[in-house]
PDB file of C-alpha atoms and ligand atoms in Angstrom:
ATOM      1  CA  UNK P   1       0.861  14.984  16.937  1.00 68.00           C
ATOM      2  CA  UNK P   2       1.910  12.938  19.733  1.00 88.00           C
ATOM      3  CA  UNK P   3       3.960   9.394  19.316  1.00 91.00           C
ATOM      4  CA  UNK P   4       4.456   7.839  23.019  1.00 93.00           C
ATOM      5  CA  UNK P   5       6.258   4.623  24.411  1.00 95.00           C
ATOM      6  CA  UNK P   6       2.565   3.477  24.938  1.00 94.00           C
ATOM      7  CA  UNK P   7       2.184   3.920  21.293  1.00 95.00           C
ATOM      8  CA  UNK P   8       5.741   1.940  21.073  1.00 96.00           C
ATOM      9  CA  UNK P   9       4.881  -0.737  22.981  1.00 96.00           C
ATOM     10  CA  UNK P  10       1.359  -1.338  21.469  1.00 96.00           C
ATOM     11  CA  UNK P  11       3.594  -1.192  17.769  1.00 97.00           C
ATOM     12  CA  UNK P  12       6.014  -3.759  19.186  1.00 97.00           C
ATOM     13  CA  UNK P  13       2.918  -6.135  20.410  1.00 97.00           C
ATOM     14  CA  UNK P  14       1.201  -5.326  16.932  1.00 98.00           C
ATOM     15  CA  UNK P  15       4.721  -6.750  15.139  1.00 98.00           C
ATOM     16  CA  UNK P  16       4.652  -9.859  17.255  1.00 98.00           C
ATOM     17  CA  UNK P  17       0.900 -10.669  16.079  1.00 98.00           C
ATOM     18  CA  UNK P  18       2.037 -10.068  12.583  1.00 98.00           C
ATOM     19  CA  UNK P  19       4.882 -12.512  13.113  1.00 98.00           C
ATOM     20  CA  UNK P  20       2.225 -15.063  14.747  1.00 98.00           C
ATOM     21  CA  UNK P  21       0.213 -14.788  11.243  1.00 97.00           C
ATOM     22  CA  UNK P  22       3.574 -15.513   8.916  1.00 97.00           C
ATOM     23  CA  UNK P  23       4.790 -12.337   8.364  1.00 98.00           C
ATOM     24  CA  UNK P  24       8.700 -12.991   8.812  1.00 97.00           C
ATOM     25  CA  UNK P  25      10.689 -10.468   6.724  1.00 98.00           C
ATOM     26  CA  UNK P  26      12.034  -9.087   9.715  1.00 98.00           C
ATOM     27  CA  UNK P  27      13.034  -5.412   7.451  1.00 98.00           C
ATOM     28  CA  UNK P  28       8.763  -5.349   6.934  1.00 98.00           C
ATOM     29  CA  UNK P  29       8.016  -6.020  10.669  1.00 98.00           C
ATOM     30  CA  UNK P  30      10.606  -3.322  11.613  1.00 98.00           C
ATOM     31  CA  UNK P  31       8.852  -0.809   9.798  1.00 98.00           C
ATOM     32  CA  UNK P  32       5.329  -1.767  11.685  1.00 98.00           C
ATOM     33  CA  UNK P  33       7.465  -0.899  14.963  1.00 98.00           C
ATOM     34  CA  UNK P  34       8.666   2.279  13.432  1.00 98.00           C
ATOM     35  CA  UNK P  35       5.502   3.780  11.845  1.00 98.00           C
ATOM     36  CA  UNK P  36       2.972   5.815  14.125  1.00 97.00           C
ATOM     37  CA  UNK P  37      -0.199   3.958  12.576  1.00 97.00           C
ATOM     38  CA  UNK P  38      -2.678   6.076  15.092  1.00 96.00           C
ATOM     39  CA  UNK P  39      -1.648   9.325  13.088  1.00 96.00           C
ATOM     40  CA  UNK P  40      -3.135   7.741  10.219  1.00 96.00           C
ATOM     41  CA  UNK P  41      -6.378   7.835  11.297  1.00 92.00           C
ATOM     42  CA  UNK P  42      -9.182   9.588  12.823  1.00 88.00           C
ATOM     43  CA  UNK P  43      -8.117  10.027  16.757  1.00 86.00           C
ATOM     44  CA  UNK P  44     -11.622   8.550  17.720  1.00 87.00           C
ATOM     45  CA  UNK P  45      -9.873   5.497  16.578  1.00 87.00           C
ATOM     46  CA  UNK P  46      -6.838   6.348  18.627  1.00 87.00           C
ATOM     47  CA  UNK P  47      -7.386   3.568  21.053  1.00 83.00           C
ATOM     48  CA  UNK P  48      -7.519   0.979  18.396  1.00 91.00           C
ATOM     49  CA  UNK P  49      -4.853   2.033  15.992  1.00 94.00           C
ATOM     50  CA  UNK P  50      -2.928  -1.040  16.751  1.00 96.00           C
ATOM     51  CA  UNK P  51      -5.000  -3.618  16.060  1.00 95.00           C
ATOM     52  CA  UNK P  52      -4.951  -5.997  13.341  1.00 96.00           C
ATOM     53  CA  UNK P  53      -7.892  -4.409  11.772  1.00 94.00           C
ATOM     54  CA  UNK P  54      -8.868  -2.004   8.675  1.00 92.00           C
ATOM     55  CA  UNK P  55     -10.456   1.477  10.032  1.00 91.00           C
ATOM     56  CA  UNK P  56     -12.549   4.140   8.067  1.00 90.00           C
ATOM     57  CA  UNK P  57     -10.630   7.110   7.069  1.00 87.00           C
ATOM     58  CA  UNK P  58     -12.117  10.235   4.552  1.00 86.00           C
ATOM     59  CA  UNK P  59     -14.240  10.195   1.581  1.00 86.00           C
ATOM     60  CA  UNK P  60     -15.496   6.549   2.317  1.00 86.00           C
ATOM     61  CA  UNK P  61     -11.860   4.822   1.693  1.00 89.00           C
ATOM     62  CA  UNK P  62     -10.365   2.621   4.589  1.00 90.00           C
ATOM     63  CA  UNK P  63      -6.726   2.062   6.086  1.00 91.00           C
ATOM     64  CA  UNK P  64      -5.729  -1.635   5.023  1.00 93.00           C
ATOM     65  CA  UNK P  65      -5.485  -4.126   7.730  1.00 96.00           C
ATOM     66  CA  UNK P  66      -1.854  -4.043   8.846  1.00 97.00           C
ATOM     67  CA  UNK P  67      -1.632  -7.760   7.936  1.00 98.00           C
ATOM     68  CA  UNK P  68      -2.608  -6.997   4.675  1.00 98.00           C
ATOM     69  CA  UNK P  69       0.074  -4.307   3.859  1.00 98.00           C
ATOM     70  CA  UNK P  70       2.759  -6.414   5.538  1.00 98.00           C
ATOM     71  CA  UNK P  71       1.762  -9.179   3.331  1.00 98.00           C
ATOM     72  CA  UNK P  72       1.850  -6.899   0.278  1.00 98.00           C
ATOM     73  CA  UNK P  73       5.254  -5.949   1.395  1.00 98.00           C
ATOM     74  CA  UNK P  74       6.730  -8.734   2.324  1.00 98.00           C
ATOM     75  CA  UNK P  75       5.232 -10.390  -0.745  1.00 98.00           C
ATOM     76  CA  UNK P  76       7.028  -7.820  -3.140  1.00 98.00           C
ATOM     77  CA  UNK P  77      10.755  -8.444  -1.692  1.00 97.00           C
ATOM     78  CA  UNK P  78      10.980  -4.511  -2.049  1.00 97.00           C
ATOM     79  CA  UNK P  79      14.681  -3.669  -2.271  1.00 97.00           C
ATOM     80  CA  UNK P  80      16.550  -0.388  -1.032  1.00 98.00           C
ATOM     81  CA  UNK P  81      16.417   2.324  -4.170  1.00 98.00           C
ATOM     82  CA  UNK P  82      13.177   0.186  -6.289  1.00 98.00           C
ATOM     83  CA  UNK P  83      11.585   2.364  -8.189  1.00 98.00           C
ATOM     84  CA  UNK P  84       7.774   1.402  -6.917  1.00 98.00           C
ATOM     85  CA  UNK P  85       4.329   2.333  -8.159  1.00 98.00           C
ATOM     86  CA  UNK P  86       1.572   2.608  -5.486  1.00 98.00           C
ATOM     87  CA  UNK P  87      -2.388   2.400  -6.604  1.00 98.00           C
ATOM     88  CA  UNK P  88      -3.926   3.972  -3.850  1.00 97.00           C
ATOM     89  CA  UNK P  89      -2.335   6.076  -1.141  1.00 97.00           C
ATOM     90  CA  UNK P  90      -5.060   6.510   0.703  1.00 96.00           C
ATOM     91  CA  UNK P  91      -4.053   7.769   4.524  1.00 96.00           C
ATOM     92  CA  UNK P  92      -0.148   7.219   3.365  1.00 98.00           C
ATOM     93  CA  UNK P  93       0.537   4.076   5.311  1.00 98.00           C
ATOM     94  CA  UNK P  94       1.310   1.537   2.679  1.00 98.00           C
ATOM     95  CA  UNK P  95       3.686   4.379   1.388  1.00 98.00           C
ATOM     96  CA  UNK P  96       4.958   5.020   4.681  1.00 98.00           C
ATOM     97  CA  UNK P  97       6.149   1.427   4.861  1.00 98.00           C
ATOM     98  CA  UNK P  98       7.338   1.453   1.446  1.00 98.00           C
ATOM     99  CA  UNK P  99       9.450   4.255   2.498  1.00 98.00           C
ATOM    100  CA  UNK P 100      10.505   2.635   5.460  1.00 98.00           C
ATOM    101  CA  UNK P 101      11.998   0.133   2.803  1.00 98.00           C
ATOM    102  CA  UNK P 102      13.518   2.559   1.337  1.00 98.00           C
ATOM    103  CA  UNK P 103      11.837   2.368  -2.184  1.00 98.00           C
ATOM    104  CA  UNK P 104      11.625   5.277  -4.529  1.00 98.00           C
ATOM    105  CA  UNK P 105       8.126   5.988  -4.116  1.00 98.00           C
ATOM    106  CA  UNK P 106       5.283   7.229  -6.922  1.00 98.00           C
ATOM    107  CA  UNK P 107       1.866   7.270  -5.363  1.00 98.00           C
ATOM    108  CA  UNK P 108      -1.281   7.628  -6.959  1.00 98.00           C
ATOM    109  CA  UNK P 109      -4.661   8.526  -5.261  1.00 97.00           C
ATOM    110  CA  UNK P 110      -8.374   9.343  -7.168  1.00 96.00           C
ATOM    111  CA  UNK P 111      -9.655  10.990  -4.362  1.00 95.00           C
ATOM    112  CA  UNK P 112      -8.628  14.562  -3.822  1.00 96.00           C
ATOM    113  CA  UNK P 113      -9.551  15.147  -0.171  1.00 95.00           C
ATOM    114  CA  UNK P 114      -7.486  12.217   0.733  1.00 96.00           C
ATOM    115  CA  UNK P 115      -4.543  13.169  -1.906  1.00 97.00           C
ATOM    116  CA  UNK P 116      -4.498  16.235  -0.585  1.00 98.00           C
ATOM    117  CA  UNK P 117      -4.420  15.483   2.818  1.00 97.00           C
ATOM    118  CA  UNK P 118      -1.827  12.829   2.736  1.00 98.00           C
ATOM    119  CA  UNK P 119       0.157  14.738   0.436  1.00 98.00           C
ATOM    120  CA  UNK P 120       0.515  17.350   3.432  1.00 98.00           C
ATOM    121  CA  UNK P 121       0.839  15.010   6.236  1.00 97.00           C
ATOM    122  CA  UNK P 122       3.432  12.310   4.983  1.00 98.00           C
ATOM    123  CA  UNK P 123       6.053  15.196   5.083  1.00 98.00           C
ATOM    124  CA  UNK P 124       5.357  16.078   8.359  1.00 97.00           C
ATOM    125  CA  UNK P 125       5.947  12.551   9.692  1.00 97.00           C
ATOM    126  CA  UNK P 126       9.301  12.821   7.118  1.00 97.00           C
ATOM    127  CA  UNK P 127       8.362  10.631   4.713  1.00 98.00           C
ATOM    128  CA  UNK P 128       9.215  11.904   1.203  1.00 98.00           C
ATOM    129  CA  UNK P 129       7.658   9.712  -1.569  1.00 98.00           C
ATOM    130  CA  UNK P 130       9.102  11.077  -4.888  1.00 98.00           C
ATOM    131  CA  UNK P 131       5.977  12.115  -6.126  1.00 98.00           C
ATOM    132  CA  UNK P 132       2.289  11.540  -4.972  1.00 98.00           C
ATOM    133  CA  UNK P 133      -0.107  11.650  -8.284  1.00 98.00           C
ATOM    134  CA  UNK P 134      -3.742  13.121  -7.644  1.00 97.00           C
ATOM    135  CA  UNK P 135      -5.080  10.433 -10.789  1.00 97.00           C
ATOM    136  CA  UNK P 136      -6.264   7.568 -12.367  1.00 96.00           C
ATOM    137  CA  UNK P 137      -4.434   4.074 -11.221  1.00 97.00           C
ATOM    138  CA  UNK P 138      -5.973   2.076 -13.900  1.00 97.00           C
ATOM    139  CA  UNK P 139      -3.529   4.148 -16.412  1.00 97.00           C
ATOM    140  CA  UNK P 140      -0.539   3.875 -14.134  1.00 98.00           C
ATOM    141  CA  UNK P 141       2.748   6.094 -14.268  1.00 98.00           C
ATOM    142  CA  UNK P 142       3.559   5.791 -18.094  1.00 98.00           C
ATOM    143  CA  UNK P 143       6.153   9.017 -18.057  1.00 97.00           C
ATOM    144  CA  UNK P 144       7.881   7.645 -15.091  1.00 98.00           C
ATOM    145  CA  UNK P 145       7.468   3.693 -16.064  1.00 98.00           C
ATOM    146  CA  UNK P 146       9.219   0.943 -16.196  1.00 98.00           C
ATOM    147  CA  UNK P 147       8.836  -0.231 -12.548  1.00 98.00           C
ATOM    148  CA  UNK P 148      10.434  -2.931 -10.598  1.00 98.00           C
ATOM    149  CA  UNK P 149       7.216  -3.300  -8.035  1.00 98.00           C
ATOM    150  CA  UNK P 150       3.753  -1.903  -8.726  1.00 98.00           C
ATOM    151  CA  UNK P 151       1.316  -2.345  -5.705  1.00 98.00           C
ATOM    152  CA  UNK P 152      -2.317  -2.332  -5.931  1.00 98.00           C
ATOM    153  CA  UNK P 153      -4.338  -1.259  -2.879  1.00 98.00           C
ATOM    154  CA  UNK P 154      -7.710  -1.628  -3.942  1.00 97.00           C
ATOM    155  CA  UNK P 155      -9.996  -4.674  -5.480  1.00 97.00           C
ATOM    156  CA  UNK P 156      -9.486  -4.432  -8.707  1.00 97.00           C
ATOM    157  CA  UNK P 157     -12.175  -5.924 -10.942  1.00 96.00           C
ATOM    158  CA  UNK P 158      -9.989  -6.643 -13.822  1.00 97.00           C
ATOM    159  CA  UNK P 159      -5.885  -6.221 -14.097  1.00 98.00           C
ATOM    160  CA  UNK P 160      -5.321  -3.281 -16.232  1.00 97.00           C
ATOM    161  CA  UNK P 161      -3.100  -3.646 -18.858  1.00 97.00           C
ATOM    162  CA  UNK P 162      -0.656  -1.086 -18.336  1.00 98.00           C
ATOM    163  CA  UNK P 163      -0.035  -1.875 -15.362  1.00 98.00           C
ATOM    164  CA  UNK P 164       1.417  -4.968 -16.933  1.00 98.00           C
ATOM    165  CA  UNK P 165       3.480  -3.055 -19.294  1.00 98.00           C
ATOM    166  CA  UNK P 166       4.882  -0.852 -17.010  1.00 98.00           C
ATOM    167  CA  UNK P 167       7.041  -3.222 -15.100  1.00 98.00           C
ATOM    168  CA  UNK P 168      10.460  -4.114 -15.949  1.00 98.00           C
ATOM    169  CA  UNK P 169      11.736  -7.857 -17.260  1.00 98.00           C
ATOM    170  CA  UNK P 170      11.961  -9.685 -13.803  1.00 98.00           C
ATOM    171  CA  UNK P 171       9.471  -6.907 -12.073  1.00 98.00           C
ATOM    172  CA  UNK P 172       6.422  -7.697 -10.001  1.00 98.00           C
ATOM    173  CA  UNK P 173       3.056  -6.805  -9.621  1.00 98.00           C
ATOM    174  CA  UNK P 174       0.512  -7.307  -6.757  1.00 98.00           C
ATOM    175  CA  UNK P 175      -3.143  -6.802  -7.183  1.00 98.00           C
ATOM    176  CA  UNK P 176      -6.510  -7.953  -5.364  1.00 98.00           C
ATOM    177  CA  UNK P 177      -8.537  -9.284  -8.029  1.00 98.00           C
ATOM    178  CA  UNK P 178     -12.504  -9.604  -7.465  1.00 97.00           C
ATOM    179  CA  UNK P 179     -15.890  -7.564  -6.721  1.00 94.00           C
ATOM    180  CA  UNK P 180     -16.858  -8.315  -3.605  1.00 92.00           C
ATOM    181  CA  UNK P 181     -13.760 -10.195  -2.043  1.00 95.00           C
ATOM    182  CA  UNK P 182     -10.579 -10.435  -4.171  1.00 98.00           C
ATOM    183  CA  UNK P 183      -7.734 -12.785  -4.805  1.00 98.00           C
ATOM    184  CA  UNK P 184      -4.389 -11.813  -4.518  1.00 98.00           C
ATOM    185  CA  UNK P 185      -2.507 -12.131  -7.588  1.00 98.00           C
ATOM    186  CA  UNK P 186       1.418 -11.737  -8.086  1.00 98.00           C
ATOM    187  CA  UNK P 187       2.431 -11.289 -11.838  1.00 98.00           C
ATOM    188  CA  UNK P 188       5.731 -11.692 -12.257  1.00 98.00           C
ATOM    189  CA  UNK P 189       7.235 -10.738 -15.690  1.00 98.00           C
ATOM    190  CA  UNK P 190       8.954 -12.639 -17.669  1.00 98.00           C
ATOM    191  CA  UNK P 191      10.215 -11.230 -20.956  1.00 98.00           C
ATOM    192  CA  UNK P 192       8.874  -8.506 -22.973  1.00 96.00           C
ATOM    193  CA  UNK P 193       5.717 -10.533 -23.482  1.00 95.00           C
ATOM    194  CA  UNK P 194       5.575 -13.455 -20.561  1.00 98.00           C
ATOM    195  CA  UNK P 195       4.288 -12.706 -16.975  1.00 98.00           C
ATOM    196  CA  UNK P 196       3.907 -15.824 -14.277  1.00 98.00           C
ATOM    197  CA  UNK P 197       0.536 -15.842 -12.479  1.00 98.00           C
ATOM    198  CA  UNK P 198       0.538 -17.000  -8.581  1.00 98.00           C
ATOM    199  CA  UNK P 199      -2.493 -16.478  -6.567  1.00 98.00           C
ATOM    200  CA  UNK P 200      -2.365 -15.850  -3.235  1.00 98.00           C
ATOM    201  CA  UNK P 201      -5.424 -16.335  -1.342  1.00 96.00           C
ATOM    202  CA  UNK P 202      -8.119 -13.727  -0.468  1.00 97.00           C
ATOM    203  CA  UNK P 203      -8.869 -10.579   0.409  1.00 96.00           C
ATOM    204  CA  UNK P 204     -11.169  -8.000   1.218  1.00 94.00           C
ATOM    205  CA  UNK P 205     -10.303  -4.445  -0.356  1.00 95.00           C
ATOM    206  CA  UNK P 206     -12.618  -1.555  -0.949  1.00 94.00           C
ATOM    207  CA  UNK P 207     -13.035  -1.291  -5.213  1.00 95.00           C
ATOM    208  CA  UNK P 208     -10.848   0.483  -7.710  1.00 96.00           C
ATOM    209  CA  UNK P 209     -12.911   2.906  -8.660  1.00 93.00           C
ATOM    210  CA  UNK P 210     -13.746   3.051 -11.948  1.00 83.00           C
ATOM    211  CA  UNK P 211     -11.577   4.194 -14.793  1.00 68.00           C
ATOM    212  CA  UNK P 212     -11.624   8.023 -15.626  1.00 64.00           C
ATOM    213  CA  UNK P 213     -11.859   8.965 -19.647  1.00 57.00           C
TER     214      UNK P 213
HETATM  215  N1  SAH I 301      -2.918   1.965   1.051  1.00 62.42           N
HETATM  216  C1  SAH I 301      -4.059   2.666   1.572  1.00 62.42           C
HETATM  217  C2  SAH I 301      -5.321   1.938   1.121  1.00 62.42           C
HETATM  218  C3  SAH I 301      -6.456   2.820   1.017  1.00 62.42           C
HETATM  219  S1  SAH I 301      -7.928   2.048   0.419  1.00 62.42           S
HETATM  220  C4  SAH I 301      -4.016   2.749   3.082  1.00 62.42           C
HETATM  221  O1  SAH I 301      -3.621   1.777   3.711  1.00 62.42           O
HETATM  222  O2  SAH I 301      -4.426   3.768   3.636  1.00 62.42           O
HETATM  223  C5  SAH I 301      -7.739   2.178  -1.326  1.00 62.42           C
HETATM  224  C6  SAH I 301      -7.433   3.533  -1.873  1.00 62.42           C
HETATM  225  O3  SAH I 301      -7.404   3.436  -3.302  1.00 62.42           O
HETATM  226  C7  SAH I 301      -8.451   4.607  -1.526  1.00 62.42           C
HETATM  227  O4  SAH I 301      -7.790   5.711  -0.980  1.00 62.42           O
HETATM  228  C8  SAH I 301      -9.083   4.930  -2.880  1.00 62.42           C
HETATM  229  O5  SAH I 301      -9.525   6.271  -2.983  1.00 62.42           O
HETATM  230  C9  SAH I 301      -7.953   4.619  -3.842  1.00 62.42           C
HETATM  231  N2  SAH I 301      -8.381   4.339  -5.212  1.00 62.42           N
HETATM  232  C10 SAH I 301      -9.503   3.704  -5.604  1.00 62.42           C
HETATM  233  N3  SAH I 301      -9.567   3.626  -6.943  1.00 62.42           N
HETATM  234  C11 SAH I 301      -8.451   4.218  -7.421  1.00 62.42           C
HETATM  235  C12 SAH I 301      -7.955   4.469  -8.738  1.00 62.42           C
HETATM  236  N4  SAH I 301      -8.634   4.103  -9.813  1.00 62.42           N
HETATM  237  N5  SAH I 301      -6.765   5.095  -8.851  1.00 62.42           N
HETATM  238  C13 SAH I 301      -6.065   5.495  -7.743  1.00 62.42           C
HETATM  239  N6  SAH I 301      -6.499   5.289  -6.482  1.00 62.42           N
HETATM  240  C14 SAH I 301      -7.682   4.672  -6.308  1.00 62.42           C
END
């Protein structure tokens, strides 16, 4: 695994686009510097890692667009030491930045291959997420709930409910809404039983798949 000041310099210039499209929490670009994106996917995408753009990586999943996990993360206000619940690890780069944040990471992934690979290679790069999940996000984390963030990284076509009730008073969630293209929605609870709705524009995520019995 090699990391070069090519690689640097292509992260820095990757940063500055983000910052041209709004992305201005300075601790969020600061991870795009520090994170070797083109280890997160295939190396015939090497060349490419570091653009703005969503690539293919196993069992038919994708990397998100770097935009749209610095939006995610920026959107979230993730604090050092949040407890934070990812749907969909994926190749490990949403985590990786969540790391970089230094949030107390639970990950779940429904695809083994891809659990099982990024549960491997996140170490390697020394990112410890305090436990990746091979299992169903539409259930959540209930023996390790409440959280203060929950993060959804796939289009979800409805917002599952315990999702909802695993976040703390004052905790957030973020989740792509929609079938084909999906709206981001912040929920933002309230009390015990209120949750504000914002939406945020759209998206394009591959689905959630369905829910496991
Ligand atoms: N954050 C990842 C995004 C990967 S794409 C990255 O940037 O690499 C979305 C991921 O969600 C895929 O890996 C997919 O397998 C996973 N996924 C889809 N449905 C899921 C579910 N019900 N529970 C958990 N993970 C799911």
């Amino acid at each position: 695994m090699k990391d070069t000041h090519k690689h640097q310099g292509l992260r820095n210039q990757l940063a500055t686009v983000l910052e041209a499209k709004g992305i201005n929490d300075q601790k969020v670009l600061q991870a795009v510097r520090n994170i070797p994106r083109h280890l997160f996917i295939d190396s015939s995408f090497e060349a490419h890692a570091y653009q703005d753009k969503a690539f293919p990586i196993a069992a038919e999943q994708t990397i998100s667009q770097p935009y749209t996990v610095a939006f995610q993360s920026q959107t979230l206000a993730i604090n050092s030491g949040e407890k934070v619940l990812e749907i969909g690890t994926g190749s490990g780069y949403q985590t990786a930045v969540l790391l970089e944040l230094k949030a107390v990471v639970y990950s779940i992934e429904r695809q083994k291959e891809l659990f099982k690979k990024t549960s491997l290679f996140l170490p390697k790069l020394g990112y410890r997420a305090k436990k990746l999940i091979f299992g169903d996000g539409y259930k959540g984390l209930p023996e390790e709930a409440p959280f203060d963030k929950i993060i959804v990284t796939a289009g979800a076509p409805f917002v599952p409910k315990p999702l909802l009730g695993q976040l703390k008073v004052g905790g957030k969630l973020l989740i792509p809404v929609g079938d084909k293209t999906q709206i981001m929605t912040l929920f933002i609870r309230k009390s015990a039983k209120e949750f504000e709705k914002h939406e945020l524009g759209d998206f394009a995520f591959v689905p959630m798949l369905e829910e496991k019995n």
